Amino acid sequence: MKMKLAVIPGDGIGPEVAGEAVKTAKKVCDMYGHRAIFTEAPAGGNAIDRYGEPLPKKTLDLCKSCDSVILGAVGGWQWDSLPGDMRPERALLGLRGELGLYANLRPAVLHEALKGACPLRKEIADAGINIMVVRELTGGMYFGDRGRKDTPLGQAAWDTELYSVFEVKRIAEAAFDAAKKRGRRVTNVDKANVLESSRLWREVVAEAAKGHPEISLDHMYVDNASMQLIRDPGHFDVIVTTNMFGDILSDEASQLTGSIGMLPSASLGGSGFGMYEPIHGSAPDLAGKDVANPIAAILSIAMLFRYSFSLEEEAASIESAVTRILNQGFRTGDIYSEGMKRVGTKEMGRLINESIGRS
Ligand code: IPM
Ligand code: MG
């Protein structure tokens, strides 16, 4: 198979982890006889510095001309005081919106070897955690109308949560699809006891579920869901939720796996095209020190093979290699515990890549 891949290394630890991820993709392509062409492009803070804008048109055009996008991370304190539409994060939102990537899959899996790093009680960790958060990614408060105005009480600001039936239905379908390949259970998370947008959301999800009798669907308010995630994570198989709630709950879910450095993501638009990135940020304090955990970025490459190219064996070969290296006791700082072998970003990447295809 031939693949054209855009690579956006980004800021902070982005280039380091994306670098390891690209090496993984190359290794798998070599092993399985695929040809991939990688083209790098700027976005985020580095693009603001060089081109005066977070998402240059050239970068967007490159992404559109490729089969998929690999992204490191964007952002950093240098750009924190810029106005909202000039911040590095705009690049991410612009890519998601412009590329139509409405479905964000964020699997939170607690590896056997990392059970000790799970902050929950031992019996809960021992029961295992494997949750797929399906986050709506191109609507809701992230993309709704916003602004500021003067009021008698002084300046005020607003953001709007708006969801159409169309948007809710298509993300619900993405969640049901995901659930069919897993435990066939979907938990819809909303705030339907307060928000009108959530009431519509819930109606549409319930209606869509009628077309999938093999799926069992339950509904949960987001406050309860955030509690159940740490009280009884085994309750969850697939979670489907809004852009805003999905952002928050996926960070919470990541902690159950030991570290946010473990969580990959796929952002999909229904056509096979996708953007693959770790869910963590640019961690400027760790940048350039060869200490960041590259596993989330590397596991994102597994998702790339699986979701954009339907290459399940290739995807599984990466996931098995990660499991093997963790079982052998290798750890980056974020998942380190006594008695384990501490390694840096590059060494972790090298170990995993060398282990791909072994058993
Ligand atoms: C994420 C991040 C982004 C988001 C930020 C960096 C804009 O937190 O991908 O979860 O809020 O979506
Ligand atoms: Mg987030």
mmCIF file of C-alpha atoms and ligand atoms in Angstrom:
data_model
loop_
_atom_site.group_PDB
_atom_site.id
_atom_site.type_symbol
_atom_site.label_atom_id
_atom_site.label_comp_id
_atom_site.label_asym_id
_atom_site.label_seq_id
_atom_site.Cartn_x
_atom_site.Cartn_y
_atom_site.Cartn_z
ATOM 1 C CA MET A 1 0.000 0.000 0.000
ATOM 2 C CA LYS A 2 1.114 3.579 -0.715
ATOM 3 C CA MET A 3 0.544 6.276 1.877
ATOM 4 C CA LYS A 4 1.064 10.014 1.834
ATOM 5 C CA LEU A 5 1.344 11.286 5.369
ATOM 6 C CA ALA A 6 1.598 14.853 6.626
ATOM 7 C CA VAL A 7 3.635 15.240 9.812
ATOM 8 C CA ILE A 8 3.041 18.200 12.108
ATOM 9 C CA PRO A 9 5.635 17.948 14.883
ATOM 10 C CA GLY A 10 4.364 21.099 16.648
ATOM 11 C CA ASP A 11 5.806 22.572 19.848
ATOM 12 C CA GLY A 12 7.345 21.471 23.136
ATOM 13 C CA ILE A 13 7.720 17.708 23.297
ATOM 14 C CA GLY A 14 5.681 17.402 20.065
ATOM 15 C CA PRO A 15 8.705 17.015 17.740
ATOM 16 C CA GLU A 16 10.331 14.438 20.042
ATOM 17 C CA VAL A 17 7.306 12.166 20.358
ATOM 18 C CA ALA A 18 6.190 12.644 16.741
ATOM 19 C CA GLY A 19 9.750 11.786 15.684
ATOM 20 C CA GLU A 20 9.527 8.436 17.446
ATOM 21 C CA ALA A 21 6.044 7.856 16.014
ATOM 22 C CA VAL A 22 7.299 8.429 12.463
ATOM 23 C CA LYS A 23 10.116 5.931 13.061
ATOM 24 C CA THR A 24 7.490 3.404 14.146
ATOM 25 C CA ALA A 25 5.433 4.032 11.006
ATOM 26 C CA LYS A 26 8.554 3.581 8.852
ATOM 27 C CA LYS A 27 9.498 0.379 10.588
ATOM 28 C CA VAL A 28 6.046 -1.118 10.119
ATOM 29 C CA CYS A 29 5.963 -0.043 6.460
ATOM 30 C CA ASP A 30 9.347 -1.679 5.857
ATOM 31 C CA MET A 31 8.250 -4.884 7.540
ATOM 32 C CA TYR A 32 4.938 -5.213 5.758
ATOM 33 C CA GLY A 33 5.971 -3.880 2.351
ATOM 34 C CA HIS A 34 4.091 -0.554 2.373
ATOM 35 C CA ARG A 35 5.419 2.692 0.975
ATOM 36 C CA ALA A 36 4.916 5.869 2.946
ATOM 37 C CA ILE A 37 5.973 9.382 2.063
ATOM 38 C CA PHE A 38 6.212 11.757 5.017
ATOM 39 C CA THR A 39 6.067 15.534 4.574
ATOM 40 C CA GLU A 40 6.598 17.832 7.554
ATOM 41 C CA ALA A 41 4.671 21.044 8.037
ATOM 42 C CA PRO A 42 4.550 23.812 10.656
ATOM 43 C CA ALA A 43 1.556 24.510 12.893
ATOM 44 C CA GLY A 44 1.082 25.901 16.378
ATOM 45 C CA GLY A 45 3.486 28.195 18.196
ATOM 46 C CA ASN A 46 6.389 27.562 15.817
ATOM 47 C CA ALA A 47 4.172 28.638 12.915
ATOM 48 C CA ILE A 48 3.158 31.800 14.792
ATOM 49 C CA ASP A 49 6.835 32.645 15.243
ATOM 50 C CA ARG A 50 7.777 31.948 11.634
ATOM 51 C CA TYR A 51 4.677 32.913 9.682
ATOM 52 C CA GLY A 52 2.600 35.009 12.059
ATOM 53 C CA GLU A 53 -0.280 32.536 12.150
ATOM 54 C CA PRO A 54 -0.919 29.222 13.943
ATOM 55 C CA LEU A 55 -2.193 27.327 10.909
ATOM 56 C CA PRO A 56 -0.623 28.477 7.626
ATOM 57 C CA LYS A 57 -2.694 27.762 4.536
ATOM 58 C CA LYS A 58 0.188 25.763 3.094
ATOM 59 C CA THR A 59 0.012 23.374 6.042
ATOM 60 C CA LEU A 60 -3.728 22.931 5.669
ATOM 61 C CA ASP A 61 -3.364 22.363 1.913
ATOM 62 C CA LEU A 62 -0.636 19.795 2.491
ATOM 63 C CA CYS A 63 -2.875 17.927 4.963
ATOM 64 C CA LYS A 64 -5.731 17.946 2.467
ATOM 65 C CA SER A 65 -3.454 16.463 -0.199
ATOM 66 C CA CYS A 66 -2.338 13.615 2.077
ATOM 67 C CA ASP A 67 -4.036 10.388 3.194
ATOM 68 C CA SER A 68 -3.678 11.234 6.878
ATOM 69 C CA VAL A 69 -1.926 13.474 9.386
ATOM 70 C CA ILE A 70 0.433 12.626 12.243
ATOM 71 C CA LEU A 71 0.582 15.354 14.885
ATOM 72 C CA GLY A 72 2.823 15.808 17.936
ATOM 73 C CA ALA A 73 1.432 18.564 20.143
ATOM 74 C CA VAL A 74 1.016 22.332 19.997
ATOM 75 C CA GLY A 75 1.176 25.170 22.515
ATOM 76 C CA GLY A 76 3.469 26.676 25.103
ATOM 77 C CA TRP A 77 3.735 29.469 27.637
ATOM 78 C CA GLN A 78 5.416 31.803 25.103
ATOM 79 C CA TRP A 79 2.116 32.152 23.261
ATOM 80 C CA ASP A 80 -0.252 32.104 26.252
ATOM 81 C CA SER A 81 -0.979 35.825 26.222
ATOM 82 C CA LEU A 82 -1.976 35.998 22.545
ATOM 83 C CA PRO A 83 -5.652 36.627 21.685
ATOM 84 C CA GLY A 84 -7.830 33.512 21.297
ATOM 85 C CA ASP A 85 -7.750 33.241 17.524
ATOM 86 C CA MET A 86 -3.971 33.654 17.407
ATOM 87 C CA ARG A 87 -3.098 30.983 19.972
ATOM 88 C CA PRO A 88 -1.316 27.764 18.951
ATOM 89 C CA GLU A 89 -4.429 25.762 19.936
ATOM 90 C CA ARG A 90 -6.250 27.458 17.043
ATOM 91 C CA ALA A 91 -4.139 25.287 14.742
ATOM 92 C CA LEU A 92 -5.630 22.140 16.241
ATOM 93 C CA LEU A 93 -9.176 23.433 16.111
ATOM 94 C CA GLY A 94 -8.613 24.703 12.569
ATOM 95 C CA LEU A 95 -7.303 21.324 11.436
ATOM 96 C CA ARG A 96 -10.158 19.450 13.084
ATOM 97 C CA GLY A 97 -12.784 21.804 11.646
ATOM 98 C CA GLU A 98 -11.319 22.274 8.159
ATOM 99 C CA LEU A 99 -10.593 18.582 7.708
ATOM 100 C CA GLY A 100 -14.060 17.613 8.970
ATOM 101 C CA LEU A 101 -12.687 15.333 11.688
ATOM 102 C CA TYR A 102 -15.820 15.066 13.792
ATOM 103 C CA ALA A 103 -15.174 11.776 15.579
ATOM 104 C CA ASN A 104 -12.383 11.612 18.118
ATOM 105 C CA LEU A 105 -11.564 8.132 19.427
ATOM 106 C CA ARG A 106 -9.583 8.075 22.657
ATOM 107 C CA PRO A 107 -8.949 4.587 24.004
ATOM 108 C CA ALA A 108 -7.951 4.418 27.671
ATOM 109 C CA VAL A 109 -6.431 1.027 28.345
ATOM 110 C CA LEU A 110 -4.711 0.035 31.573
ATOM 111 C CA HIS A 111 -1.800 -2.214 30.643
ATOM 112 C CA GLU A 112 -1.258 -5.238 32.877
ATOM 113 C CA ALA A 113 2.316 -4.063 33.532
ATOM 114 C CA LEU A 114 1.140 -0.612 34.666
ATOM 115 C CA LYS A 115 -1.505 -1.707 37.149
ATOM 116 C CA GLY A 116 0.685 -0.351 39.923
ATOM 117 C CA ALA A 117 0.601 3.092 38.291
ATOM 118 C CA CYS A 118 -3.215 3.228 38.338
ATOM 119 C CA PRO A 119 -4.287 5.557 41.165
ATOM 120 C CA LEU A 120 -7.413 3.536 41.959
ATOM 121 C CA ARG A 121 -7.733 0.805 44.602
ATOM 122 C CA LYS A 122 -5.943 -2.403 43.702
ATOM 123 C CA GLU A 123 -9.100 -4.485 43.266
ATOM 124 C CA ILE A 124 -10.466 -1.941 40.771
ATOM 125 C CA ALA A 125 -7.198 -1.861 38.791
ATOM 126 C CA ASP A 126 -7.006 -5.648 38.886
ATOM 127 C CA ALA A 127 -10.445 -5.921 37.300
ATOM 128 C CA GLY A 128 -8.983 -4.116 34.269
ATOM 129 C CA ILE A 129 -9.810 -0.833 32.538
ATOM 130 C CA ASN A 130 -10.534 -0.559 28.832
ATOM 131 C CA ILE A 131 -12.660 2.404 27.820
ATOM 132 C CA MET A 132 -13.111 4.055 24.442
ATOM 133 C CA VAL A 133 -14.090 7.697 24.691
ATOM 134 C CA VAL A 134 -15.812 8.830 21.494
ATOM 135 C CA ARG A 135 -15.703 12.611 21.623
ATOM 136 C CA GLU A 136 -17.553 14.854 19.170
ATOM 137 C CA LEU A 137 -14.800 17.063 17.782
ATOM 138 C CA THR A 138 -16.074 19.731 15.414
ATOM 139 C CA GLY A 139 -19.091 21.190 17.188
ATOM 140 C CA GLY A 140 -20.417 22.322 20.525
ATOM 141 C CA MET A 141 -18.862 25.023 22.630
ATOM 142 C CA TYR A 142 -15.485 24.756 20.903
ATOM 143 C CA PHE A 143 -16.992 25.981 17.638
ATOM 144 C CA GLY A 144 -20.099 27.849 18.784
ATOM 145 C CA ASP A 145 -20.724 31.570 18.719
ATOM 146 C CA ARG A 146 -18.725 33.459 21.314
ATOM 147 C CA GLY A 147 -17.971 36.989 22.249
ATOM 148 C CA ARG A 148 -17.702 39.722 24.811
ATOM 149 C CA LYS A 149 -20.001 42.559 25.680
ATOM 150 C CA ASP A 150 -20.383 45.345 28.170
ATOM 151 C CA THR A 151 -23.089 44.892 30.755
ATOM 152 C CA PRO A 152 -24.207 46.957 33.768
ATOM 153 C CA LEU A 153 -22.007 44.627 35.842
ATOM 154 C CA GLY A 154 -18.960 45.274 33.668
ATOM 155 C CA GLN A 155 -17.520 43.260 30.827
ATOM 156 C CA ALA A 156 -19.009 39.807 30.209
ATOM 157 C CA ALA A 157 -18.216 36.957 27.810
ATOM 158 C CA TRP A 158 -20.101 34.003 26.395
ATOM 159 C CA ASP A 159 -19.568 30.741 24.538
ATOM 160 C CA THR A 160 -22.384 28.772 22.965
ATOM 161 C CA GLU A 161 -23.142 25.056 23.017
ATOM 162 C CA LEU A 162 -25.060 24.239 19.846
ATOM 163 C CA TYR A 163 -25.627 20.783 18.365
ATOM 164 C CA SER A 164 -27.717 19.812 15.364
ATOM 165 C CA VAL A 165 -29.533 16.497 14.973
ATOM 166 C CA PHE A 166 -27.162 15.744 12.089
ATOM 167 C CA GLU A 167 -24.043 16.229 14.206
ATOM 168 C CA VAL A 168 -25.361 14.164 17.103
ATOM 169 C CA LYS A 169 -26.571 11.349 14.896
ATOM 170 C CA ARG A 170 -23.251 10.956 13.095
ATOM 171 C CA ILE A 171 -21.206 10.862 16.321
ATOM 172 C CA ALA A 172 -23.709 8.408 17.829
ATOM 173 C CA GLU A 173 -23.251 6.181 14.780
ATOM 174 C CA ALA A 174 -19.469 6.400 15.198
ATOM 175 C CA ALA A 175 -19.847 5.289 18.818
ATOM 176 C CA PHE A 176 -22.140 2.368 17.913
ATOM 177 C CA ASP A 177 -19.647 1.331 15.242
ATOM 178 C CA ALA A 178 -16.811 1.405 17.765
ATOM 179 C CA ALA A 179 -18.895 -0.541 20.288
ATOM 180 C CA LYS A 180 -19.604 -3.319 17.790
ATOM 181 C CA LYS A 181 -15.879 -4.059 17.663
ATOM 182 C CA ARG A 182 -15.688 -4.141 21.471
ATOM 183 C CA GLY A 183 -18.112 -4.896 24.290
ATOM 184 C CA ARG A 184 -21.278 -3.603 22.528
ATOM 185 C CA ARG A 185 -22.081 -1.202 25.350
ATOM 186 C CA VAL A 186 -22.389 2.557 24.920
ATOM 187 C CA THR A 187 -22.804 5.089 27.697
ATOM 188 C CA ASN A 188 -24.073 8.443 26.512
ATOM 189 C CA VAL A 189 -22.778 11.270 28.690
ATOM 190 C CA ASP A 190 -24.593 14.617 28.752
ATOM 191 C CA LYS A 191 -26.130 17.154 31.096
ATOM 192 C CA ALA A 192 -29.740 16.685 30.038
ATOM 193 C CA ASN A 193 -31.062 17.645 33.463
ATOM 194 C CA VAL A 194 -29.936 21.226 32.794
ATOM 195 C CA LEU A 195 -28.948 21.897 29.174
ATOM 196 C CA GLU A 196 -31.381 22.030 26.253
ATOM 197 C CA SER A 197 -28.559 21.056 23.877
ATOM 198 C CA SER A 198 -28.078 17.925 26.000
ATOM 199 C CA ARG A 199 -31.789 17.107 25.891
ATOM 200 C CA LEU A 200 -31.714 17.140 22.085
ATOM 201 C CA TRP A 201 -28.437 15.209 22.159
ATOM 202 C CA ARG A 202 -29.953 12.495 24.355
ATOM 203 C CA GLU A 203 -33.104 12.178 22.227
ATOM 204 C CA VAL A 204 -31.046 11.775 19.062
ATOM 205 C CA VAL A 205 -28.665 9.212 20.579
ATOM 206 C CA ALA A 206 -31.621 7.187 21.912
ATOM 207 C CA GLU A 207 -33.360 7.314 18.535
ATOM 208 C CA ALA A 208 -30.189 6.299 16.657
ATOM 209 C CA ALA A 209 -29.717 3.357 19.032
ATOM 210 C CA LYS A 210 -32.962 1.838 17.772
ATOM 211 C CA GLY A 211 -31.111 0.964 14.585
ATOM 212 C CA HIS A 212 -28.589 -1.072 16.601
ATOM 213 C CA PRO A 213 -30.508 -3.563 18.748
ATOM 214 C CA GLU A 214 -27.288 -5.463 19.551
ATOM 215 C CA ILE A 215 -25.909 -2.422 21.417
ATOM 216 C CA SER A 216 -26.915 -1.749 24.990
ATOM 217 C CA LEU A 217 -27.169 1.981 25.648
ATOM 218 C CA ASP A 218 -27.356 3.834 28.937
ATOM 219 C CA HIS A 219 -27.354 7.544 29.723
ATOM 220 C CA MET A 220 -25.401 9.343 32.406
ATOM 221 C CA TYR A 221 -25.107 12.953 33.489
ATOM 222 C CA VAL A 222 -21.558 14.190 33.136
ATOM 223 C CA ASP A 223 -21.072 14.870 36.850
ATOM 224 C CA ASN A 224 -22.096 11.309 37.657
ATOM 225 C CA ALA A 225 -19.943 9.952 34.805
ATOM 226 C CA SER A 226 -16.867 11.695 36.162
ATOM 227 C CA MET A 227 -17.580 10.066 39.526
ATOM 228 C CA GLN A 228 -18.279 6.607 38.086
ATOM 229 C CA LEU A 229 -15.027 6.725 36.091
ATOM 230 C CA ILE A 230 -13.059 6.547 39.308
ATOM 231 C CA ARG A 231 -15.599 4.559 41.360
ATOM 232 C CA ASP A 232 -16.494 1.853 38.858
ATOM 233 C CA PRO A 233 -14.541 2.240 35.579
ATOM 234 C CA GLY A 234 -15.533 -1.314 34.624
ATOM 235 C CA HIS A 235 -19.019 0.062 33.960
ATOM 236 C CA PHE A 236 -17.778 1.712 30.776
ATOM 237 C CA ASP A 237 -17.109 0.217 27.385
ATOM 238 C CA VAL A 238 -17.695 3.081 24.917
ATOM 239 C CA ILE A 239 -18.506 6.595 26.113
ATOM 240 C CA VAL A 240 -20.074 8.971 23.594
ATOM 241 C CA THR A 241 -20.135 12.628 24.499
ATOM 242 C CA THR A 242 -19.792 16.242 23.418
ATOM 243 C CA ASN A 243 -16.617 18.072 22.490
ATOM 244 C CA MET A 244 -16.371 19.819 25.862
ATOM 245 C CA PHE A 245 -17.293 16.897 28.111
ATOM 246 C CA GLY A 246 -15.101 14.564 26.037
ATOM 247 C CA ASP A 247 -12.104 16.837 26.523
ATOM 248 C CA ILE A 248 -12.512 16.688 30.284
ATOM 249 C CA LEU A 249 -13.480 13.029 30.655
ATOM 250 C CA SER A 250 -10.675 11.792 28.397
ATOM 251 C CA ASP A 251 -8.070 13.482 30.579
ATOM 252 C CA GLU A 252 -9.682 11.878 33.622
ATOM 253 C CA ALA A 253 -9.757 8.476 31.900
ATOM 254 C CA SER A 254 -6.100 8.857 30.957
ATOM 255 C CA GLN A 255 -5.087 8.991 34.604
ATOM 256 C CA LEU A 256 -6.631 5.569 35.163
ATOM 257 C CA THR A 257 -4.053 4.151 32.755
ATOM 258 C CA GLY A 258 -1.155 5.463 34.805
ATOM 259 C CA SER A 259 -0.212 8.499 32.736
ATOM 260 C CA ILE A 260 -1.598 10.846 30.121
ATOM 261 C CA GLY A 261 1.542 9.876 28.214
ATOM 262 C CA MET A 262 -0.121 6.556 27.360
ATOM 263 C CA LEU A 263 -3.221 7.755 25.487
ATOM 264 C CA PRO A 264 -3.330 7.900 21.687
ATOM 265 C CA SER A 265 -6.151 9.338 19.639
ATOM 266 C CA ALA A 266 -7.651 9.196 16.196
ATOM 267 C CA SER A 267 -9.717 12.022 14.752
ATOM 268 C CA LEU A 268 -11.828 10.761 11.886
ATOM 269 C CA GLY A 269 -14.182 12.210 9.333
ATOM 270 C CA GLY A 270 -15.840 9.129 7.961
ATOM 271 C CA SER A 271 -13.777 8.856 4.770
ATOM 272 C CA GLY A 272 -10.679 7.063 6.023
ATOM 273 C CA PHE A 273 -8.752 10.294 6.311
ATOM 274 C CA GLY A 274 -7.647 10.878 9.885
ATOM 275 C CA MET A 275 -5.428 12.858 12.185
ATOM 276 C CA TYR A 276 -3.473 10.892 14.761
ATOM 277 C CA GLU A 277 -2.029 12.442 17.887
ATOM 278 C CA PRO A 278 -1.329 11.728 21.526
ATOM 279 C CA ILE A 279 -3.997 13.300 23.753
ATOM 280 C CA HIS A 280 -1.354 14.978 25.902
ATOM 281 C CA GLY A 281 -0.178 18.528 25.346
ATOM 282 C CA SER A 282 3.202 20.003 24.495
ATOM 283 C CA ALA A 283 4.579 19.827 28.084
ATOM 284 C CA PRO A 284 7.080 22.694 27.564
ATOM 285 C CA ASP A 285 8.818 21.885 30.858
ATOM 286 C CA LEU A 286 9.837 18.468 29.494
ATOM 287 C CA ALA A 287 10.801 19.659 26.013
ATOM 288 C CA GLY A 288 14.264 18.977 24.674
ATOM 289 C CA LYS A 289 15.245 16.785 27.624
ATOM 290 C CA ASP A 290 14.596 13.381 26.077
ATOM 291 C CA VAL A 291 12.292 12.447 28.955
ATOM 292 C CA ALA A 292 8.800 12.577 27.410
ATOM 293 C CA ASN A 293 6.853 9.345 27.030
ATOM 294 C CA PRO A 294 6.518 8.577 23.285
ATOM 295 C CA ILE A 295 4.056 5.695 23.806
ATOM 296 C CA ALA A 296 0.884 7.747 23.204
ATOM 297 C CA ALA A 297 2.333 9.022 19.915
ATOM 298 C CA ILE A 298 3.505 5.534 18.923
ATOM 299 C CA LEU A 299 0.117 3.988 19.758
ATOM 300 C CA SER A 300 -1.464 6.699 17.596
ATOM 301 C CA ILE A 301 0.412 5.137 14.669
ATOM 302 C CA ALA A 302 -1.296 1.826 15.458
ATOM 303 C CA MET A 303 -4.614 3.682 15.201
ATOM 304 C CA LEU A 304 -3.466 5.195 11.890
ATOM 305 C CA PHE A 305 -2.902 1.760 10.371
ATOM 306 C CA ARG A 306 -6.176 0.459 11.811
ATOM 307 C CA TYR A 307 -8.571 3.305 11.029
ATOM 308 C CA SER A 308 -7.153 4.933 7.899
ATOM 309 C CA PHE A 309 -5.817 1.879 6.113
ATOM 310 C CA SER A 310 -7.685 -1.074 7.699
ATOM 311 C CA LEU A 311 -4.315 -2.739 8.358
ATOM 312 C CA GLU A 312 -5.201 -4.569 11.550
ATOM 313 C CA GLU A 313 -2.136 -6.811 11.682
ATOM 314 C CA GLU A 314 0.190 -3.827 11.345
ATOM 315 C CA ALA A 315 -1.719 -2.007 14.092
ATOM 316 C CA ALA A 316 -1.620 -5.009 16.401
ATOM 317 C CA SER A 317 2.129 -5.452 15.825
ATOM 318 C CA ILE A 318 2.743 -1.994 17.312
ATOM 319 C CA GLU A 319 0.425 -2.556 20.254
ATOM 320 C CA SER A 320 2.042 -5.906 21.067
ATOM 321 C CA ALA A 321 5.495 -4.334 20.922
ATOM 322 C CA VAL A 322 4.441 -1.656 23.427
ATOM 323 C CA THR A 323 3.005 -4.296 25.748
ATOM 324 C CA ARG A 324 6.176 -6.386 25.458
ATOM 325 C CA ILE A 325 8.489 -3.488 26.290
ATOM 326 C CA LEU A 326 6.352 -2.521 29.279
ATOM 327 C CA ASN A 327 6.340 -6.147 30.431
ATOM 328 C CA GLN A 328 10.133 -6.108 30.206
ATOM 329 C CA GLY A 329 10.132 -3.289 32.750
ATOM 330 C CA PHE A 330 11.138 -0.319 30.604
ATOM 331 C CA ARG A 331 9.584 2.960 31.759
ATOM 332 C CA THR A 332 9.783 6.660 30.976
ATOM 333 C CA GLY A 333 9.730 8.983 33.998
ATOM 334 C CA ASP A 334 5.946 9.478 34.041
ATOM 335 C CA ILE A 335 5.281 5.757 34.543
ATOM 336 C CA TYR A 336 8.451 4.889 36.431
ATOM 337 C CA SER A 337 8.282 2.942 39.669
ATOM 338 C CA GLU A 338 11.008 1.412 41.772
ATOM 339 C CA GLY A 339 12.781 -1.609 40.348
ATOM 340 C CA MET A 340 11.913 -0.678 36.756
ATOM 341 C CA LYS A 341 14.361 0.381 34.037
ATOM 342 C CA ARG A 342 14.162 4.100 33.396
ATOM 343 C CA VAL A 343 14.691 5.151 29.782
ATOM 344 C CA GLY A 344 14.343 8.361 27.765
ATOM 345 C CA THR A 345 12.122 9.213 24.813
ATOM 346 C CA LYS A 346 14.510 7.979 22.129
ATOM 347 C CA GLU A 347 15.444 4.789 23.908
ATOM 348 C CA MET A 348 11.793 3.933 24.571
ATOM 349 C CA GLY A 349 11.050 4.513 20.885
ATOM 350 C CA ARG A 350 14.017 2.406 19.823
ATOM 351 C CA LEU A 351 13.084 -0.471 22.125
ATOM 352 C CA ILE A 352 9.502 -0.537 20.882
ATOM 353 C CA ASN A 353 10.497 -0.297 17.234
ATOM 354 C CA GLU A 354 13.055 -3.053 17.614
ATOM 355 C CA SER A 355 10.439 -5.241 19.241
ATOM 356 C CA ILE A 356 7.891 -4.869 16.435
ATOM 357 C CA GLY A 357 7.428 -8.190 14.683
ATOM 358 C CA ARG A 358 9.099 -10.181 17.479
ATOM 359 C CA SER A 359 7.189 -12.370 19.844
HETATM 360 C C1 IPM B 1 -7.155 17.949 23.540
HETATM 361 C C2 IPM B 1 -6.590 19.267 23.958
HETATM 362 C C3 IPM B 1 -7.154 20.359 23.064
HETATM 363 C C4 IPM B 1 -8.659 20.366 23.253
HETATM 364 C C5 IPM B 1 -6.574 21.751 23.292
HETATM 365 C C6 IPM B 1 -5.074 21.766 23.205
HETATM 366 C C7 IPM B 1 -7.174 22.774 22.375
HETATM 367 O O1 IPM B 1 -6.843 19.507 25.293
HETATM 368 O O2 IPM B 1 -6.926 17.550 22.379
HETATM 369 O O3 IPM B 1 -7.811 17.310 24.355
HETATM 370 O O4 IPM B 1 -9.176 20.999 24.171
HETATM 371 O O5 IPM B 1 -9.336 19.725 22.448
HETATM 372 MG MG MG B 2 -7.775 17.895 26.290
#
